[in-house]
PDB file of C-alpha atoms and ligand atoms in Angstrom:
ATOM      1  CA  UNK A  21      93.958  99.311  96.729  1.00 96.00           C
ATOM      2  CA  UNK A  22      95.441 102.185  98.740  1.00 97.00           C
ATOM      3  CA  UNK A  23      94.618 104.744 100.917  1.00 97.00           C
ATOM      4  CA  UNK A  24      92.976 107.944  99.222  1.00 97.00           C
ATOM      5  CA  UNK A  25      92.828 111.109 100.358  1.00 97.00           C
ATOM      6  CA  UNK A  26      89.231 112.735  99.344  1.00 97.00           C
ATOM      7  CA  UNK A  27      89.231 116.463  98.304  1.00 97.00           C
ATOM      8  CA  UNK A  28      86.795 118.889  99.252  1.00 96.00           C
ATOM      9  CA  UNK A  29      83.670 118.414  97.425  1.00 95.00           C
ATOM     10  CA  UNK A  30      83.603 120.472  93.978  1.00 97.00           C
ATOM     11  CA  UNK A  31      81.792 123.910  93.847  1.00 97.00           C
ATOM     12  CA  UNK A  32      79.753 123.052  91.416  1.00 97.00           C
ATOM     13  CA  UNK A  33      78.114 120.693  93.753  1.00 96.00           C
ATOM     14  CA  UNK A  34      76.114 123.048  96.385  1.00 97.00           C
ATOM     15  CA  UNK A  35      73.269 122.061  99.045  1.00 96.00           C
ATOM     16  CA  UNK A  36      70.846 123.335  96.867  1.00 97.00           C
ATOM     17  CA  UNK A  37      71.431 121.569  93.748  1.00 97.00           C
ATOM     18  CA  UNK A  38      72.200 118.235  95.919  1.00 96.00           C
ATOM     19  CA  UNK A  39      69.285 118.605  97.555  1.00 97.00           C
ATOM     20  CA  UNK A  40      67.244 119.278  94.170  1.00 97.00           C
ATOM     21  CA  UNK A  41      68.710 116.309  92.562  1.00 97.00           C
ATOM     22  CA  UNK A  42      68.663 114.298  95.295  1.00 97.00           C
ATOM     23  CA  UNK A  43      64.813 114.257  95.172  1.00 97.00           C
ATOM     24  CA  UNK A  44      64.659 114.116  91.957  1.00 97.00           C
ATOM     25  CA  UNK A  45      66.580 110.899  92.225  1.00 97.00           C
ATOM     26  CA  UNK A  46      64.027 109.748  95.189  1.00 96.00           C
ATOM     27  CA  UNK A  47      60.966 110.244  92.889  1.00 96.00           C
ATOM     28  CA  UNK A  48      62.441 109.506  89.090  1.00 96.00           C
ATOM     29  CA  UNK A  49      65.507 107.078  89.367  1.00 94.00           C
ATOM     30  CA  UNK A  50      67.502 108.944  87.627  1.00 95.00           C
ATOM     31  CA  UNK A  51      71.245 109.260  87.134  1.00 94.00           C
ATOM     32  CA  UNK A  52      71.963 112.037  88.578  1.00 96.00           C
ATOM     33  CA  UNK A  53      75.383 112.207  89.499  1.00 95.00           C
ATOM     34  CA  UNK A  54      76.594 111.749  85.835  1.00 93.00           C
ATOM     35  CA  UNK A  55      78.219 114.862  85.511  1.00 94.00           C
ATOM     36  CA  UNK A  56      81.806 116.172  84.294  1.00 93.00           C
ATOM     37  CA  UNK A  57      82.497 118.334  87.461  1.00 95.00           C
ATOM     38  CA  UNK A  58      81.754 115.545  89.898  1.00 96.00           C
ATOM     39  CA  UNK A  59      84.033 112.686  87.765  1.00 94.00           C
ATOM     40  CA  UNK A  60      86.688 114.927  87.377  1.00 94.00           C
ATOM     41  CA  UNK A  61      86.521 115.477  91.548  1.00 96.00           C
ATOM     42  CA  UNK A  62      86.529 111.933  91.699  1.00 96.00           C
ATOM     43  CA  UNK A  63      89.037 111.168  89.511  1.00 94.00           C
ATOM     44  CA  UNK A  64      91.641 114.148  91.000  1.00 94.00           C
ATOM     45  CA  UNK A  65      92.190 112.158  94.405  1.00 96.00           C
ATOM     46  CA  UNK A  66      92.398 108.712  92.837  1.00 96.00           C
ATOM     47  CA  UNK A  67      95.436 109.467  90.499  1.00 95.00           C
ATOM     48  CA  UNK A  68      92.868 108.605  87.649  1.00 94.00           C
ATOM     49  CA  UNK A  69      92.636 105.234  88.809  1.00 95.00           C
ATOM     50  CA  UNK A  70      89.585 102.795  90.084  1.00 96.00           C
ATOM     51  CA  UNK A  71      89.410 103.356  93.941  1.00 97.00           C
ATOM     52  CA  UNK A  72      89.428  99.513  94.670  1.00 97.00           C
ATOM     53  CA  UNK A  73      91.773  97.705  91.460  1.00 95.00           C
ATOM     54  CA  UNK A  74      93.646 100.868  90.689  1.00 95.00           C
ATOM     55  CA  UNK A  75      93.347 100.165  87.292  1.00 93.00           C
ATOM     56  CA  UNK A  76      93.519 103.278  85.036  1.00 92.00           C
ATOM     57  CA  UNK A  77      90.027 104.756  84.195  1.00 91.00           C
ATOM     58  CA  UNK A  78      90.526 108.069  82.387  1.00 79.00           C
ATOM     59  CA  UNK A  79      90.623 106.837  79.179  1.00 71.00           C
ATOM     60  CA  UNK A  80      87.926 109.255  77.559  1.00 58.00           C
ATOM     61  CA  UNK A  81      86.412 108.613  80.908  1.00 58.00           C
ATOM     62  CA  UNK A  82      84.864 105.908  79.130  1.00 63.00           C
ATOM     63  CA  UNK A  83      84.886 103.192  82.381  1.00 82.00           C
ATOM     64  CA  UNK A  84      84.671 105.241  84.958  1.00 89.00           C
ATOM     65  CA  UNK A  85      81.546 104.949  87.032  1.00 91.00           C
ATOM     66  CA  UNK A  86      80.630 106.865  90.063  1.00 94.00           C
ATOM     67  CA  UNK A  87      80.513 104.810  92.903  1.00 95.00           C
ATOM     68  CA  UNK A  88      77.989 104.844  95.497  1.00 96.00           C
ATOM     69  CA  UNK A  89      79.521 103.707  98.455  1.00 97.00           C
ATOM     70  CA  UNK A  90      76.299 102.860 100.868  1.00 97.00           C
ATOM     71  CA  UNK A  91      74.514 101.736  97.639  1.00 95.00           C
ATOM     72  CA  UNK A  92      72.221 104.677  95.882  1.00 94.00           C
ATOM     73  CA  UNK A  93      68.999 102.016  96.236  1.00 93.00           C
ATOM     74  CA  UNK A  94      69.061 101.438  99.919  1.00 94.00           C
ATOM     75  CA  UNK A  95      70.492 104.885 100.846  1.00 96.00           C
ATOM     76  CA  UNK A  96      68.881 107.766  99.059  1.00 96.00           C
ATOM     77  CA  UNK A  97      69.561 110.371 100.619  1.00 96.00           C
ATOM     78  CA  UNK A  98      73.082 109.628 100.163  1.00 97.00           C
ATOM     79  CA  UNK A  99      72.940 109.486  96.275  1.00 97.00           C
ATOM     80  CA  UNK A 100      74.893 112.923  95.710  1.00 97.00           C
ATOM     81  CA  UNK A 101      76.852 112.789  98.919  1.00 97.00           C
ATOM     82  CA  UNK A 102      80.412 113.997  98.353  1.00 98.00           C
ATOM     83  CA  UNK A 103      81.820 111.519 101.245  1.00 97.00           C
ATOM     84  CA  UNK A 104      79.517 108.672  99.971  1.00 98.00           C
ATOM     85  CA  UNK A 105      80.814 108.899  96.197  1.00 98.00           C
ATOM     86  CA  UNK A 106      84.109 107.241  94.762  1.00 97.00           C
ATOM     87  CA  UNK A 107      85.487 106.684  91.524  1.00 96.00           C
ATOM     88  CA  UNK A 108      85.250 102.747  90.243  1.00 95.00           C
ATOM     89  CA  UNK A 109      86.118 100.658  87.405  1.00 94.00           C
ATOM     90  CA  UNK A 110      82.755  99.295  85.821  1.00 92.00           C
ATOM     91  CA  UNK A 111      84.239  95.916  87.010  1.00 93.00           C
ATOM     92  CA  UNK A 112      84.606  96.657  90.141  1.00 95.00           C
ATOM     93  CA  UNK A 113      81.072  98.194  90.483  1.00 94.00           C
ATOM     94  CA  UNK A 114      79.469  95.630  88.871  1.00 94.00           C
ATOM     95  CA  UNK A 115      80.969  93.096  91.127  1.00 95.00           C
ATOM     96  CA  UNK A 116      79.773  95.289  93.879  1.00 95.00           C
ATOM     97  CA  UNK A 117      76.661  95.563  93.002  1.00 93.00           C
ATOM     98  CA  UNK A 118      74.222  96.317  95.588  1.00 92.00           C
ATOM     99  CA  UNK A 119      76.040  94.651  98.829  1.00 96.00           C
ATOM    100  CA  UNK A 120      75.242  96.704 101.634  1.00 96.00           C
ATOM    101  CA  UNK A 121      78.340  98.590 103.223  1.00 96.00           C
ATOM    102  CA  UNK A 122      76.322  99.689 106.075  1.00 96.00           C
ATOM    103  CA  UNK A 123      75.070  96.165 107.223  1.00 97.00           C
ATOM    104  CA  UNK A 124      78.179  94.155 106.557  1.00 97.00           C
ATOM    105  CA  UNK A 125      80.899  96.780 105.942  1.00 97.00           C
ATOM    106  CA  UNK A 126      83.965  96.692 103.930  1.00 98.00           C
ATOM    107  CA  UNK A 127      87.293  98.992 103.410  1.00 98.00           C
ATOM    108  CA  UNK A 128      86.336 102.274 101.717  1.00 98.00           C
ATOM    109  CA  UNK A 129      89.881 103.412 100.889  1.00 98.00           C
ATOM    110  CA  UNK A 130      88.953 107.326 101.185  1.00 98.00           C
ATOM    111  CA  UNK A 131      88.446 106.734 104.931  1.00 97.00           C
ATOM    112  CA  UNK A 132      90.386 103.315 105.762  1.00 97.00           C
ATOM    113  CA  UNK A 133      93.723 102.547 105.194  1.00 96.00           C
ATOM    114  CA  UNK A 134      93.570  99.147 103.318  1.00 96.00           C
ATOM    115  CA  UNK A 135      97.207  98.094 104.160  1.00 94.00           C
ATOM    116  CA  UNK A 136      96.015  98.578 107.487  1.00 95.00           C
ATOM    117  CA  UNK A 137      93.716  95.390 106.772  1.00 97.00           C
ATOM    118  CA  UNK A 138      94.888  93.536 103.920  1.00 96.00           C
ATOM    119  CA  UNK A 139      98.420  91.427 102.959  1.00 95.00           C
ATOM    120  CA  UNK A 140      99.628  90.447  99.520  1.00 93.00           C
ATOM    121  CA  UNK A 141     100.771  86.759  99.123  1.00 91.00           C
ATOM    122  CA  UNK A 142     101.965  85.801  95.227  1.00 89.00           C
ATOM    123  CA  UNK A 143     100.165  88.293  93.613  1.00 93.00           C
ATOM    124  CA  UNK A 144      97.016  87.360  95.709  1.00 95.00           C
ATOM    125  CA  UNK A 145      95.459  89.978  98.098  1.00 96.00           C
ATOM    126  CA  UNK A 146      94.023  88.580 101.553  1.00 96.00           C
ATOM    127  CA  UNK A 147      92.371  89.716 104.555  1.00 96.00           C
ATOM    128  CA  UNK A 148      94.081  89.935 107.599  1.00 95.00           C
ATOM    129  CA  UNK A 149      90.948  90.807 109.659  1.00 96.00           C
ATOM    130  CA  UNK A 150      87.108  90.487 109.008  1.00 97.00           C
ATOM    131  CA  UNK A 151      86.484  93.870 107.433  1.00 98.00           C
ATOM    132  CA  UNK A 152      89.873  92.811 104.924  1.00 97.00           C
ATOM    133  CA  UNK A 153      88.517  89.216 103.789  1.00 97.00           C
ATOM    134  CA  UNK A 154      85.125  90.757 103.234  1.00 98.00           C
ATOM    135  CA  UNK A 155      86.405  93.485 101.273  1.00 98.00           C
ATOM    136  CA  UNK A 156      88.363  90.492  99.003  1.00 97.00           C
ATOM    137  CA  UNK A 157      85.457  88.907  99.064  1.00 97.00           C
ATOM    138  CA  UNK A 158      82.470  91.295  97.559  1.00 97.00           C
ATOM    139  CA  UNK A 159      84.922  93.226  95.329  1.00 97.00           C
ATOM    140  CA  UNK A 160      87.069  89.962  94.283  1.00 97.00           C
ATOM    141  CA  UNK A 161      90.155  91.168  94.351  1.00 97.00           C
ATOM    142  CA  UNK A 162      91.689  88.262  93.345  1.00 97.00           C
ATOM    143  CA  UNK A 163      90.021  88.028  89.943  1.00 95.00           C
ATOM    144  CA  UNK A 164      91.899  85.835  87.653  1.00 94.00           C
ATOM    145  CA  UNK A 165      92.470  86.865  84.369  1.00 91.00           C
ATOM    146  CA  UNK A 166      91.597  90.640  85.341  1.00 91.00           C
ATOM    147  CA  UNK A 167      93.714  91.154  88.433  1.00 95.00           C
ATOM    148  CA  UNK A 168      96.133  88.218  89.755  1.00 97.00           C
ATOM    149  CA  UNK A 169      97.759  88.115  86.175  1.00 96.00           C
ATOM    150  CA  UNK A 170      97.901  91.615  86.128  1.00 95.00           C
ATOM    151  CA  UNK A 171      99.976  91.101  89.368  1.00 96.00           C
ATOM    152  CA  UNK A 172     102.223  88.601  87.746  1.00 97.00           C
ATOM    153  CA  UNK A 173     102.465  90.523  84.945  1.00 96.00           C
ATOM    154  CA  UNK A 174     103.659  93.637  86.678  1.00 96.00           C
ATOM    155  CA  UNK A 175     105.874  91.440  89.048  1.00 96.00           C
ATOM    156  CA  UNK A 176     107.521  89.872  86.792  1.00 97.00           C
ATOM    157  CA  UNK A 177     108.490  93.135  84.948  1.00 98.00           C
ATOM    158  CA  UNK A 178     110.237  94.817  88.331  1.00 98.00           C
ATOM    159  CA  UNK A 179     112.223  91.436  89.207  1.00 97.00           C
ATOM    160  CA  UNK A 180     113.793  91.449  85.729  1.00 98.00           C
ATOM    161  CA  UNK A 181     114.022  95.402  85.730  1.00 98.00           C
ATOM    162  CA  UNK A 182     115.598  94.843  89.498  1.00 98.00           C
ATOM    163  CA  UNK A 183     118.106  92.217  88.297  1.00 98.00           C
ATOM    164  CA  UNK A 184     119.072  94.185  84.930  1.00 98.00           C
ATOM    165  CA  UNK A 185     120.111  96.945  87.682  1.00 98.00           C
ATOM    166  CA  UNK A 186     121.660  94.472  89.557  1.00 98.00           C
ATOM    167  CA  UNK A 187     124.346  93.494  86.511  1.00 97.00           C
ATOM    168  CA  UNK A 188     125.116  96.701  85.471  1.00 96.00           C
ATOM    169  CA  UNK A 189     125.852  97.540  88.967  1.00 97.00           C
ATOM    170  CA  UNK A 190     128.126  95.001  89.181  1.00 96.00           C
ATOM    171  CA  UNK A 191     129.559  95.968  85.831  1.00 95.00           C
ATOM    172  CA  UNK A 192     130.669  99.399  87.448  1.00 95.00           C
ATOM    173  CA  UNK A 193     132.095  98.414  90.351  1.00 94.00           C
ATOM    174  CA  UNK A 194     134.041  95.978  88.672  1.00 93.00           C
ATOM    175  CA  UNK A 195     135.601  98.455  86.915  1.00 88.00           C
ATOM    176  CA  UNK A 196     133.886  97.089  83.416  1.00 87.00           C
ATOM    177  CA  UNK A 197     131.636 100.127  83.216  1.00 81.00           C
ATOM    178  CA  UNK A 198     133.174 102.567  85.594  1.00 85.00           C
ATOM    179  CA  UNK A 199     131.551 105.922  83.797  1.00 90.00           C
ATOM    180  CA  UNK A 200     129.595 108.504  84.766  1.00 92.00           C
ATOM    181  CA  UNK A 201     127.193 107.154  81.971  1.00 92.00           C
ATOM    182  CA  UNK A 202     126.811 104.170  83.925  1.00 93.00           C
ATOM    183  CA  UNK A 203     126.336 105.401  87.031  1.00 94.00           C
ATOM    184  CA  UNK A 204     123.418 107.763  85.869  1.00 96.00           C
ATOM    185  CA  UNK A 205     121.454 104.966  84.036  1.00 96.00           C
ATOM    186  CA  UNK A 206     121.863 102.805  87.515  1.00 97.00           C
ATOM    187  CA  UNK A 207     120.667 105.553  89.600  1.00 98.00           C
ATOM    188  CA  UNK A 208     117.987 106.676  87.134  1.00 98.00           C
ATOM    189  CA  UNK A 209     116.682 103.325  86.417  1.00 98.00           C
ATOM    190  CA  UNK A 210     116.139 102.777  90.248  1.00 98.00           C
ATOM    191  CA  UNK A 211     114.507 105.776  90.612  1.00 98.00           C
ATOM    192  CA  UNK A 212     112.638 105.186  87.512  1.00 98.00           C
ATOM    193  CA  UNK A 213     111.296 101.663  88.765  1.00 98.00           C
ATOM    194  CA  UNK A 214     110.716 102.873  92.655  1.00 98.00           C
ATOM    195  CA  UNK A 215     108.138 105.568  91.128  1.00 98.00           C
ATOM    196  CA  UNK A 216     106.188 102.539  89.797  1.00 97.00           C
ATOM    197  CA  UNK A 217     104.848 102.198  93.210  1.00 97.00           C
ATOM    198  CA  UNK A 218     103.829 105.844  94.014  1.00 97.00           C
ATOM    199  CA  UNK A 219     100.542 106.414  94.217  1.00 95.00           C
ATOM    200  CA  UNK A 220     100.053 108.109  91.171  1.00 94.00           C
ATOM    201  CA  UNK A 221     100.702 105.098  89.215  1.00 96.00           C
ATOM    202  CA  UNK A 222      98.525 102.030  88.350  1.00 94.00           C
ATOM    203  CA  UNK A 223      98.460  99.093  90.927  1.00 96.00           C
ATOM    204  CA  UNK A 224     100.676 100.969  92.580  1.00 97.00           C
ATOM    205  CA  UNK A 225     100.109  98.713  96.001  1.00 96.00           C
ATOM    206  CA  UNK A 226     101.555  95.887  93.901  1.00 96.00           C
ATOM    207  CA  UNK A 227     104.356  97.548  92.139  1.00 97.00           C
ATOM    208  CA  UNK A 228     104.855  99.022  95.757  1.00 97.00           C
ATOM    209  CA  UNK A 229     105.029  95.622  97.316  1.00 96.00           C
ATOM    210  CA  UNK A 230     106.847  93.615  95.032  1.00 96.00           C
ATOM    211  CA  UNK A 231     109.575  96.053  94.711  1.00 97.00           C
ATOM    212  CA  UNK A 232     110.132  96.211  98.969  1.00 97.00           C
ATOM    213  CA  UNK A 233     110.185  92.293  98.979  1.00 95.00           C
ATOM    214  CA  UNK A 234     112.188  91.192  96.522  1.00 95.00           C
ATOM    215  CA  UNK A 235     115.637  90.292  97.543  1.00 95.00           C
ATOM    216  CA  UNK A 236     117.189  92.011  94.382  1.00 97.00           C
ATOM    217  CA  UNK A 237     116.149  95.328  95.840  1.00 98.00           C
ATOM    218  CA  UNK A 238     117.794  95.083  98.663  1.00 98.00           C
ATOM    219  CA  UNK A 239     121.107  93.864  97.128  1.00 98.00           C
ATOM    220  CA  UNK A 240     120.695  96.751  94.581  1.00 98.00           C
ATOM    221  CA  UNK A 241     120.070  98.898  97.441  1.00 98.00           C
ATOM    222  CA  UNK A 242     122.834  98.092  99.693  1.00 98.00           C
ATOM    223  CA  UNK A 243     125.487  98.300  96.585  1.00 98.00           C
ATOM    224  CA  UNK A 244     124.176 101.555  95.736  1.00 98.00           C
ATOM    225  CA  UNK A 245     124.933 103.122  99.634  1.00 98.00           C
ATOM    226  CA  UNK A 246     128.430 101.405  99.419  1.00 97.00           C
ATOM    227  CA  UNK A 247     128.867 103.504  96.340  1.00 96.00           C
ATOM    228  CA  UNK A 248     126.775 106.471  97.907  1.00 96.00           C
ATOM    229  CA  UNK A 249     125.139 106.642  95.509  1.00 97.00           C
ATOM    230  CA  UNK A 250     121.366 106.249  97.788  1.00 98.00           C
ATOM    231  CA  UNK A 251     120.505 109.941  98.016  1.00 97.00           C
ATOM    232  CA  UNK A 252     117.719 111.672  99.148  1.00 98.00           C
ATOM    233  CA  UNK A 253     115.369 111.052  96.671  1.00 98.00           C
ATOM    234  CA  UNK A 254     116.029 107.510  96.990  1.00 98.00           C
ATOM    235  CA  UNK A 255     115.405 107.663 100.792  1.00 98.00           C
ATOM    236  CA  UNK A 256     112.171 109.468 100.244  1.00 98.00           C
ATOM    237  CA  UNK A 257     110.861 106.982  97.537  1.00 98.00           C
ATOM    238  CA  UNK A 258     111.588 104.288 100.038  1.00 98.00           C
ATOM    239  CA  UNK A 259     109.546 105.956 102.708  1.00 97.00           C
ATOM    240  CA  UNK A 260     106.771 106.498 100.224  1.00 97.00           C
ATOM    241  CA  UNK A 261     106.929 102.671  98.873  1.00 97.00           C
ATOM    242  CA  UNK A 262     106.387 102.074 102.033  1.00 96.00           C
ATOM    243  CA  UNK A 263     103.134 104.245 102.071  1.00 94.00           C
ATOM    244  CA  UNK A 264     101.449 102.154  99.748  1.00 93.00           C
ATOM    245  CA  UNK A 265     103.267  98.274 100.022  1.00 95.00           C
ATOM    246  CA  UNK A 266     100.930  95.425 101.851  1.00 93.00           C
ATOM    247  CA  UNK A 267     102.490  93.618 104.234  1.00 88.00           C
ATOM    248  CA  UNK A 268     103.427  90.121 103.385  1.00 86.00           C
ATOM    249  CA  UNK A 269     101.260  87.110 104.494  1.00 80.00           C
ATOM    250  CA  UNK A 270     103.833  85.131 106.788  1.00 63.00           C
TER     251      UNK A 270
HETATM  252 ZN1   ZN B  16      88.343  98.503  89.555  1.00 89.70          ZN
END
């Protein structure tokens, strides 16, 4: 989960036809928020991704759901509200369900900064305040088979990617591999892994993390300034990493 920043509300989507809808909704039940201009809103400031497990859900737009924030049953009037709707996984949703935000509230990342309230421990997301466990809690966020080997999965990938660009660094300053072939692959394939944990790419908080706290980064990254070979970009995908990385549980 990371922080999102909402966009205006689409055009489409004016008082009058809220309001219309909205008592539609109040006397019929109906799902009236299924429509293309409000998912594709949705799915603009979340990278195409689930707002809460930042898995990917644009494929044919088939699991997104719009997400009612203060749940559409016990808040009505909010059913069509621009600030009230976010883009979710039909996992996450489900698992959701109806728990009420308003009574016992949890991080909604278009207004809260989950790092902010939340720390990562071997692939395992915790709370490091009420509103964080909560959150972990009612969305389980540390869902087995869907999420926490996920994690793993993803971790495991950037340690051996980060140690891979470890050796062939070593190869080149050696002397084995002292080309200007070699030196672009390094540099590309760090830049290449560090833009795993931008926010535009799935479970970016945990590519984000793992890539910050893993030793092998910063040997990689302290070889690669010796050689001067750290350059701007690098600097500024450090600072965003750092955007999006939980803190570690100590
Ligand atoms: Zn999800």
């Amino acid at each position: 989960m990371i922080k999102l920043n909402r966009t205006p509300k689409p055009a489409e989507l004016t008082s009058e036809l809220q309001d219309t809808l909205t008592a539609e909704f109040k006397l019929t039940g109906k799902s009236v928020w299924n429509f293309d201009f409000i998912k594709k809103g949705l799915l603009g400031f979340s990278n195409d991704k689930c707002c809460y497990c930042e898995a990917n859900i644009n494929e044919e737009s088939k699991y997104l759901e719009v997400e009612h924030f203060h749940h559409k049953d016990e808040y009505k009037d909010e059913v069509l509200e621009w600030d009230n709707l976010l883009p979710s996984c039909k996992k996450c949703n489900g698992t959701k369900n109806n728990h009420d935000t308003k009574l016992e509230p949890i991080i909604d990342p278009s207004k809260i900064d989950p790092k902010n309230h939340l720390k990562y421990w071997r692939y395992r997301i915790k709370g490091s305040d009420d509103i964080g466990k909560l959150t972990v809690s009612v969305l389980n966020l540390n869902e087995q088979d869907r999420l926490v080997k996920k994690r793993f999965e993803i971790g495991n990938a950037i340690q051996e990617k980060l140690e891979q660009l470890n050796e062939l660094t070593d190869d080149y300053i050696n002397g084995i591999q002292k080309n200007t072939r070699r030196k672009n692959r390094i540099v590309n394939g760090t830049k290449g892994l560090m833009k795993e944990g931008l926010p535009s790419a799935i479970y970016s908080a945990t590519s984000a993390t793992v890539i910050l706290t893993d030793l092998e980064y910063d040997k990689l990254k302290n070889k690669l300034i010796s050689l001067n070979l750290w350059d701007m970009e690098l600097i500024q995908l450090e600072i965003d990493l750092n955007k999006t990385a939980f803190k570690l549980e100590k």
